[in-house]
Amino acid sequence: MADFSYIPQVLVSGLGIGCVYGLIGIGFCVIYNASGIVNFAQGAFVMLGGMITHGLLQRYGLPLLPAALIAIAVVALLGVVLERVVVRPLWDRKATMFTMILATLAAQIVIERLTLIVGGDQPKTLPVFTDLPPLQIGGVAVSFQLLWIVGASLLAVGALAAFFRLTRTGKAMRACAINREAAALQGIPVSRMLAAAFAISAGLGAMAGILITPTQYTAFNVGVPFAISGFIAAIVGGFGRPFGAFLGGLMLGLVQSLAILGFGAGWKTVAALSVLLLFLFIRPSGLLGAATK
Amino acid sequence: MSVVHALPDATSGTAPVLEARALAARYGHVEALHPIDLHVAEGELVAVLGPNGAGKSTLLRAILGLVSNSGTVSLRGTPLPRQNPVAVASRGVVLVPEGRGIFGPMSVAENLELGAYRLRDRAEFARRRERVMTLFPRLKERLTQVAGSMSGGEQQMLAIGRALMAGPQVLLLDEPSLGLAPRVTEEILATLGTLNGEGLSIILVEQKAPLALELANRAYLLSVGRIVATLDPREITSYDELAQHYFA
């Protein structure tokens, strides 16, 4: 049986992974709000964030921070490419939800396999951002990487909130989420807003991937599990609610960590999917209630 | 060299602001609007009347390119892009859709701001906003309120105000009276009359024909996707006569 004195420690690390799930979940919501599309290539962005940063460090010897920022920018751009090449042509033809899901899933597989060909099948990792021994806070070890994850995630969430609340483009994106047709009737370029949504989601995904890689590893095939967790976070939070998704991610991270402590690592996925089922049965509209379309 | 000028418009002597030629619309394989010709002259208020399901909303949606359409729509002689509502709206053809389409969870001020999404000129923005506040003083008291929490009439005022923020060349309205109390309807239609009096060209789709005919310079009567009559409101003396058109 598990030793319950570990619980605070486990909760602290659950917070870290929870932030990462939350960022990925926000990505799902931002695209869904702009278009009604559930983007199943979200995991590819997460994987590419870690892989590209690793490539920039290894091959070009860049310092970590610039490498991470470049990777985020490149992945955000890839998000726009995905929107232009895969999503927009289908969207213009008024493709059904199923077509969209299959198309983005196909894109996920293509990106995954291309990464395998280019980067090989060996797992890679990144150095921790701050190489110091963990802080001891009331008997709980808090690693600097955890501080990075939580700090950067909160910063990203805050910046996103400000963007949606204060900027012209952010407000226009919210308008598209509320009523796309009415937004178009005001001359708001709805398809450009969709591209912006893909850029934001991809950037957040890449950021999540970069933040978590030093505590684990990255490889061509890490995307899908992360995407599934992010998707669950989005549903738990109330689909289409970016900040709900972040809370959902935190909750999922904590539950997973407790499950690992209580029952062993093999139960991690069981815990995640149980949370999903529980919410679908008891509160299908999520923590904050699904966004009304 | 000889230049052939466009024929002047019969009703006002100037080229039409908006002109549709052989405009048709379909939903899938169903032709909802058979090819029609329609125009709005500068400063004219044109009513589009007809029973439920006559194709009135479809006509407006076809002008904007919200449904798959054929034929041409021109703004002051320049053809508008097809199937591209964003581009059509950006040229100043602004539709207040059926059901208003306001951004409910956002504030009144934000809704108005988004109406002027294309406008970069701050002074012009302030002018337009001031104008909307004068037309609809009730909106001024509610700028910070969440738009969806207002009454139906106030939401309709906001929808029209938001459309005015876009600086329309021609304003299209789809049943602005839908679901509103008679007094509010009269207030809103009176405001449309004021706007039209200042020279704004308007196409008004209305189920309540008598109210629309009071304002209109001209009226098209639609039935089963075709224009069955063009009416001069001054010649309609009794509603029995109008009813005959409806059931002809």
PDB file of C-alpha atoms in Angstrom, chain A residues 165 168 171-172 174-175 178-179 181-190 193, chain B residues 61 64 66 85-86 89 97 101 103 105-106 110 113-115 117-118 120 162:
ATOM      1  CA  ARG A 165     -10.092  40.816 -23.425  1.00  0.00           C
ATOM      2  CA  ARG A 168      -8.998  44.027 -31.391  1.00  0.00           C
ATOM      3  CA  LYS A 171     -12.216  40.432 -29.358  1.00  0.00           C
ATOM      4  CA  ALA A 172     -12.858  39.524 -32.981  1.00  0.00           C
ATOM      5  CA  ARG A 174     -14.326  35.856 -29.331  1.00  0.00           C
ATOM      6  CA  ALA A 175     -16.985  37.263 -31.646  1.00  0.00           C
ATOM      7  CA  ILE A 178     -20.018  33.384 -30.310  1.00  0.00           C
ATOM      8  CA  ASN A 179     -21.494  33.758 -33.790  1.00  0.00           C
ATOM      9  CA  GLU A 181     -21.834  34.351 -39.323  1.00  0.00           C
ATOM     10  CA  ALA A 182     -22.643  37.572 -37.483  1.00  0.00           C
ATOM     11  CA  ALA A 183     -18.897  38.254 -37.251  1.00  0.00           C
ATOM     12  CA  ALA A 184     -18.514  37.803 -41.013  1.00  0.00           C
ATOM     13  CA  LEU A 185     -21.428  40.186 -41.558  1.00  0.00           C
ATOM     14  CA  GLN A 186     -19.457  42.886 -39.728  1.00  0.00           C
ATOM     15  CA  GLY A 187     -16.534  42.369 -42.080  1.00  0.00           C
ATOM     16  CA  ILE A 188     -14.449  40.446 -39.538  1.00  0.00           C
ATOM     17  CA  PRO A 189     -12.170  38.161 -41.577  1.00  0.00           C
ATOM     18  CA  VAL A 190     -13.292  34.882 -40.036  1.00  0.00           C
ATOM     19  CA  MET A 193      -9.196  34.362 -37.232  1.00  0.00           C
TER      20      MET A 193
ATOM     21  CA  ARG B  61     -28.541  36.042 -47.739  1.00  0.00           C
ATOM     22  CA  LEU B  64     -24.411  38.861 -49.071  1.00  0.00           C
ATOM     23  CA  LEU B  66     -24.189  33.600 -47.394  1.00  0.00           C
ATOM     24  CA  PRO B  85     -19.796  37.672 -47.061  1.00  0.00           C
ATOM     25  CA  VAL B  86     -16.729  39.182 -45.373  1.00  0.00           C
ATOM     26  CA  ALA B  89     -19.698  43.457 -45.806  1.00  0.00           C
ATOM     27  CA  PRO B  97     -29.615  39.326 -39.723  1.00  0.00           C
ATOM     28  CA  GLY B 101     -26.904  37.985 -34.224  1.00  0.00           C
ATOM     29  CA  PHE B 103     -22.519  38.877 -29.493  1.00  0.00           C
ATOM     30  CA  PRO B 105     -21.742  37.341 -23.832  1.00  0.00           C
ATOM     31  CA  MET B 106     -19.888  40.547 -24.773  1.00  0.00           C
ATOM     32  CA  GLU B 110     -17.609  45.663 -27.385  1.00  0.00           C
ATOM     33  CA  GLU B 113     -16.557  48.259 -31.388  1.00  0.00           C
ATOM     34  CA  LEU B 114     -16.672  45.044 -33.420  1.00  0.00           C
ATOM     35  CA  GLY B 115     -19.160  46.669 -35.783  1.00  0.00           C
ATOM     36  CA  TYR B 117     -13.804  46.279 -37.000  1.00  0.00           C
ATOM     37  CA  ARG B 118     -12.624  47.562 -40.379  1.00  0.00           C
ATOM     38  CA  ARG B 120      -8.910  52.469 -38.163  1.00  0.00           C
ATOM     39  CA  ARG B 162     -23.511  47.775 -34.602  1.00  0.00           C
TER      40      ARG B 162
END
